[in-house]
Short mmCIF file of C-alpha atoms in Angstrom, two decimals:
data_model
loop_
_atom_site.label_atom_id
_atom_site.label_comp_id
_atom_site.label_asym_id
_atom_site.label_seq_id
_atom_site.Cartn_x
_atom_site.Cartn_y
_atom_site.Cartn_z
CA MET A 201 1.85 11.00 28.71
CA THR A 202 -0.83 13.16 29.62
CA ASN A 203 -0.18 15.81 28.05
CA THR A 204 -2.94 16.53 25.40
CA ALA A 205 -0.55 18.40 22.60
CA PHE A 206 0.95 16.57 20.31
CA SER A 207 4.99 16.71 20.75
CA PRO A 208 7.79 13.89 20.33
CA ALA A 209 7.24 11.57 23.21
CA VAL A 210 3.80 11.34 20.80
CA LEU A 211 5.68 9.86 18.31
CA ALA A 212 8.26 8.04 20.39
CA SER A 213 5.42 5.87 21.74
CA GLU A 214 3.21 4.56 18.88
CA TRP A 215 7.27 3.54 17.10
CA ILE A 216 7.75 1.40 20.75
CA LYS A 217 4.21 0.04 20.22
CA ILE A 218 5.53 -0.56 16.64
CA ARG A 219 9.01 -3.06 17.47
CA THR A 220 6.93 -4.38 19.95
CA VAL A 221 4.70 -5.79 18.05
CA ARG A 222 5.37 -9.12 16.93
CA SER A 223 3.76 -9.69 13.91
CA THR A 224 5.57 -6.00 12.71
CA ALA A 225 8.85 -7.46 11.06
CA TRP A 226 6.65 -10.32 9.57
CA THR A 227 5.05 -8.39 7.49
CA LEU A 228 7.26 -5.64 6.71
CA ALA A 229 9.59 -8.73 5.58
CA LEU A 230 6.43 -10.85 3.89
CA THR A 231 6.02 -7.10 1.88
CA CYS A 232 10.27 -7.54 1.08
CA VAL A 233 10.05 -11.40 0.26
CA LEU A 234 6.88 -11.55 -2.09
CA SER A 235 7.77 -8.31 -3.85
CA ILE A 236 11.03 -9.22 -4.62
CA GLY A 237 10.61 -13.15 -4.57
CA LEU A 238 7.70 -13.00 -7.73
CA GLY A 239 9.94 -9.84 -9.42
CA THR A 240 12.10 -12.44 -9.89
CA LEU A 241 9.60 -14.49 -11.45
CA VAL A 242 8.17 -12.57 -13.50
CA ALA A 243 11.49 -12.18 -14.86
CA ARG A 244 12.66 -14.97 -15.37
CA GLY A 245 8.75 -16.04 -16.46
CA LEU A 246 9.16 -12.89 -19.28
CA ARG A 247 12.58 -13.24 -20.71
CA ALA A 248 12.24 -16.77 -21.84
CA ASN A 249 9.16 -16.39 -23.43
CA ILE A 250 10.39 -13.07 -24.65
CA ASP A 251 9.68 -14.21 -28.46
CA HIS A 252 6.20 -14.68 -28.00
CA ALA A 253 5.74 -11.63 -25.67
CA ALA A 254 3.14 -9.11 -26.26
CA ASN A 255 3.78 -5.43 -25.95
CA PHE A 256 7.12 -5.86 -23.32
CA ASP A 257 7.55 -4.07 -20.76
CA PRO A 258 10.96 -4.09 -18.43
CA VAL A 259 9.13 -1.26 -16.49
CA PHE A 260 5.84 -3.57 -16.01
CA ALA A 261 8.69 -6.83 -15.23
CA GLY A 262 9.82 -4.75 -12.01
CA LEU A 263 6.94 -3.58 -10.56
CA TYR A 264 4.64 -6.13 -11.29
CA SER A 265 5.33 -8.17 -8.46
CA VAL A 266 4.99 -4.76 -6.01
CA THR A 267 0.97 -6.07 -6.74
CA ILE A 268 1.38 -8.64 -4.97
CA GLY A 269 3.59 -7.76 -2.32
CA GLN A 270 1.97 -4.14 -1.47
CA LEU A 271 -0.65 -7.26 0.86
CA GLY A 272 2.28 -7.22 3.71
CA LEU A 273 2.23 -3.15 4.08
CA VAL A 274 -1.90 -4.01 4.35
CA VAL A 275 -1.71 -6.29 7.14
CA PHE A 276 0.98 -4.20 8.62
CA GLY A 277 -0.91 -0.83 8.85
CA THR A 278 -4.68 -2.67 9.59
CA LEU A 279 -2.96 -4.73 12.80
CA LEU A 280 -1.08 -1.70 13.54
CA VAL A 281 -5.05 0.06 14.71
CA GLY A 282 -6.52 -3.18 15.20
CA SER A 283 -4.31 -4.96 17.86
CA GLU A 284 -4.77 -2.02 20.05
CA TYR A 285 -8.55 -2.85 19.75
CA SER A 286 -8.23 -6.98 20.62
CA SER A 287 -6.24 -6.83 22.98
CA GLY A 288 -8.02 -3.95 25.34
CA THR A 289 -4.34 -1.67 24.97
CA ILE A 290 -6.02 1.48 23.31
CA ARG A 291 -8.12 1.75 26.27
CA THR A 292 -4.53 2.24 28.22
CA SER A 293 -3.29 4.06 25.11
CA LEU A 294 -6.26 7.05 25.23
CA ALA A 295 -5.82 7.29 29.09
CA ALA A 296 -2.34 8.21 28.41
CA VAL A 297 -2.66 10.89 25.17
CA PRO A 298 -6.19 11.61 25.69
CA ARG A 299 -6.52 14.07 22.84
CA ARG A 300 -8.53 10.97 21.02
CA GLY A 301 -6.52 12.94 16.97
CA VAL A 302 -3.33 13.77 19.14
CA PHE A 303 -3.10 10.11 19.26
CA PHE A 304 -4.26 9.13 15.79
CA ALA A 305 -1.49 11.92 14.04
CA GLY A 306 0.68 9.62 16.02
CA LYS A 307 -0.05 6.13 14.96
CA VAL A 308 -0.76 7.02 11.32
CA LEU A 309 2.39 9.24 11.25
CA SER A 310 4.68 6.70 12.69
CA GLY A 311 2.75 4.20 9.95
CA ALA A 312 3.68 6.23 7.48
CA LEU A 313 6.94 6.84 7.95
CA VAL A 314 7.77 2.69 8.71
CA ALA A 315 5.71 1.97 5.19
CA LEU A 316 7.82 4.87 3.32
CA VAL A 317 11.13 3.76 3.68
CA VAL A 318 9.76 -0.02 4.05
CA SER A 319 7.99 1.35 0.37
CA VAL A 320 11.65 2.85 -1.21
CA ALA A 321 13.69 -0.36 -0.11
CA THR A 322 11.25 -2.55 -1.21
CA VAL A 323 10.68 -1.51 -4.52
CA ILE A 324 14.22 -0.31 -5.42
CA VAL A 325 15.90 -3.54 -4.48
CA THR A 326 13.10 -5.66 -6.08
CA PHE A 327 13.13 -3.15 -9.98
CA VAL A 328 17.45 -3.51 -9.90
CA VAL A 329 16.89 -7.30 -9.27
CA ALA A 330 13.97 -7.94 -11.71
CA GLN A 331 16.15 -5.61 -14.17
CA THR A 332 19.18 -8.19 -13.42
CA ALA A 333 16.90 -11.06 -14.10
CA LEU A 334 16.09 -10.04 -17.53
CA GLY A 335 19.15 -9.60 -18.84
CA PRO A 336 20.06 -8.21 -22.11
CA TYR A 337 16.32 -7.19 -21.92
CA ARG A 338 17.25 -5.23 -19.14
CA THR A 339 16.02 -1.36 -18.78
CA THR A 340 18.42 1.01 -15.78
CA ILE A 341 16.41 3.37 -12.68
CA GLY A 342 17.78 6.11 -14.58
CA ALA A 343 15.28 5.27 -18.34
CA ALA A 344 13.00 7.49 -18.77
CA GLY A 345 9.92 6.83 -17.64
CA VAL A 346 11.52 4.63 -15.42
CA PRO A 347 12.44 7.27 -11.97
CA THR A 348 8.57 8.39 -12.11
CA ALA A 349 7.66 4.54 -12.17
CA ILE A 350 9.92 4.06 -9.17
CA VAL A 351 7.92 7.14 -7.00
CA GLY A 352 4.56 6.11 -8.28
CA ALA A 353 5.19 2.87 -6.75
CA CYS A 354 6.86 3.95 -3.58
CA VAL A 355 3.85 6.73 -3.08
CA TYR A 356 1.65 4.36 -3.50
CA LEU A 357 1.93 1.10 -1.42
CA THR A 358 2.55 4.15 1.31
CA LEU A 359 -0.96 5.96 0.76
CA ILE A 360 -2.62 2.13 0.88
CA CYS A 361 -0.69 0.97 4.03
CA VAL A 362 -2.17 4.51 5.41
CA PHE A 363 -5.32 3.71 3.92
CA SER A 364 -5.67 0.62 5.53
CA MET A 365 -4.41 2.19 8.87
CA GLY A 366 -7.91 4.55 8.32
CA VAL A 367 -10.23 1.55 7.52
CA ALA A 368 -9.20 -0.58 10.42
CA THR A 369 -9.83 2.30 13.08
CA MET A 370 -13.15 2.25 11.47
CA LEU A 371 -14.03 -0.41 11.95
CA ARG A 372 -12.05 -1.79 15.22
CA SER A 373 -11.62 -4.86 14.10
CA SER A 374 -8.28 -6.59 12.13
CA ALA A 375 -10.72 -9.47 11.27
CA ILE A 376 -13.04 -7.93 9.56
CA SER A 377 -10.43 -5.23 7.74
CA LEU A 378 -8.36 -8.09 6.03
CA GLY A 379 -11.74 -9.81 5.21
CA ILE A 380 -12.80 -6.66 3.32
CA LEU A 381 -8.85 -4.88 1.98
CA LEU A 382 -7.59 -8.12 1.45
CA PRO A 383 -10.02 -9.76 -1.62
CA LEU A 384 -10.93 -6.30 -2.32
CA LEU A 385 -6.76 -5.42 -2.98
CA LEU A 386 -6.37 -8.49 -4.82
CA LEU A 387 -9.59 -9.43 -6.79
CA GLY A 388 -9.38 -5.76 -8.27
CA SER A 389 -5.97 -6.16 -8.89
CA GLN A 390 -5.35 -9.22 -10.67
CA GLY A 391 -8.65 -9.48 -13.22
CA LEU A 392 -11.98 -7.41 -12.12
CA GLY A 393 -10.32 -4.28 -12.37
CA ASN A 394 -10.28 -5.32 -16.12
CA VAL A 395 -13.42 -6.91 -16.52
CA PRO A 396 -15.04 -4.55 -19.37
CA ALA A 397 -18.46 -4.35 -17.39
CA LEU A 398 -16.94 -3.52 -14.06
CA LYS A 399 -14.10 -1.29 -15.45
CA SER A 400 -15.71 1.47 -15.63
CA VAL A 401 -16.27 0.95 -11.73
CA LEU A 402 -14.10 -0.36 -10.37
CA GLN A 403 -11.19 1.91 -12.37
CA TYR A 404 -11.47 4.70 -9.33
CA LEU A 405 -10.79 1.84 -6.62
CA PRO A 406 -7.27 2.75 -6.03
CA ASP A 407 -5.26 -0.69 -6.19
CA GLN A 408 -6.15 0.82 -9.78
CA ALA A 409 -5.46 3.85 -9.34
CA GLY A 410 -1.70 2.47 -8.35
CA LEU A 411 -1.66 0.55 -11.34
CA VAL A 412 -1.32 4.13 -13.58
CA LEU A 413 0.83 5.44 -10.88
CA MET A 414 3.70 2.84 -11.21
CA HIS A 415 3.08 3.29 -14.97
CA ILE A 416 2.54 -0.72 -15.43
CA SER A 417 -1.27 -0.48 -16.16
CA GLY A 418 -1.95 -0.11 -20.85
CA PRO A 419 -2.25 3.09 -22.87
CA GLN A 420 -5.21 5.08 -21.70
CA ASP A 421 -6.48 3.85 -25.25
CA ASP A 422 -6.19 0.67 -24.72
CA PRO A 423 -10.36 -0.76 -24.26
CA ARG A 424 -9.01 -4.12 -21.92
CA PHE A 425 -6.01 -2.69 -19.42
CA GLY A 426 -6.52 1.14 -19.97
CA HIS A 427 -7.66 3.48 -17.86
CA ASP A 428 -9.88 6.94 -18.01
CA TYR A 429 -6.99 9.41 -16.21
CA GLY A 430 -3.43 9.58 -16.31
CA PRO A 431 -0.89 9.29 -13.48
CA TRP A 432 -1.69 12.65 -11.79
CA GLY A 433 -5.53 12.00 -11.49
CA ALA A 434 -4.37 8.61 -10.21
CA LEU A 435 -3.02 10.31 -6.82
CA MET A 436 -5.92 12.47 -6.94
CA ILE A 437 -7.81 9.14 -6.51
CA LEU A 438 -5.35 7.71 -3.64
CA VAL A 439 -5.29 10.60 -1.71
CA ALA A 440 -8.91 10.89 -1.89
CA TRP A 441 -9.36 7.17 -1.01
CA THR A 442 -6.44 7.50 1.99
CA ALA A 443 -8.01 11.16 3.35
CA ALA A 444 -12.06 9.49 3.20
CA ALA A 445 -9.86 6.52 5.42
CA LEU A 446 -9.10 8.88 7.04
CA VAL A 447 -11.83 11.00 7.83
CA GLY A 448 -13.60 8.47 8.87
CA GLY A 449 -10.99 6.71 11.35
CA HIS A 450 -10.69 10.24 13.51
CA PHE A 451 -14.75 10.19 13.41
CA THR A 452 -15.73 6.35 14.12
CA LEU A 453 -12.13 6.81 17.24
CA CYS A 454 -13.30 10.16 18.14
CA ARG A 455 -17.26 9.55 18.50
CA ARG A 456 -17.29 6.17 20.07
CA ASP A 457 -16.09 4.80 23.21
CA ALA A 458 -12.69 2.66 22.80
#
């Protein structure tokens, strides 16, 4: 493929790579299994202790597990880029598509499309299964605020995958990228983001913005779980992080030898 202009062939070649990498199916399946499995457990746990649950929210029960399931898509996005560097096939890819910007755009677009499809399926199934587990305390997809929360979850999962691709392109290593991203997302979402001394800064990290976008963080006036911005602000923060990672990845790819 020596044509330097972007074409469907570039996207098709990246799609072939996605299908032929062994880790793809495993990481995407991990996203679904973690989200659906943990969503069911969270919902059952809340149902069993509903009388003692403070500020019970069925949307939280339906989408909280996505904050763990996201790790599968982070690994997917990272390996999609990093595997080419570790295997050395990046040289062959760049020889086939000499314009590095075109190559990068094709890889990011193909990864984003896969992430979007997986995200939509995972979020909807997770939410429905969790609500079923809640029994009489469940809500529905059409209830007030639920559609925007579901859309927000799908957008977040897709963007966090693309963000991971940008980071992996900058660092040119799956191991280093995952060594940074996984602890950051786990620790941020699962505790550090709620520490008062750190919250003023950590609330602007992408995973914290994702909580707001999914409507599973506390209200803005909540001193512990609230954030200083709403869903639209969260979307802008996520887009800014993703854009910065992509710009950095593009710059690194164009400036450094393969």
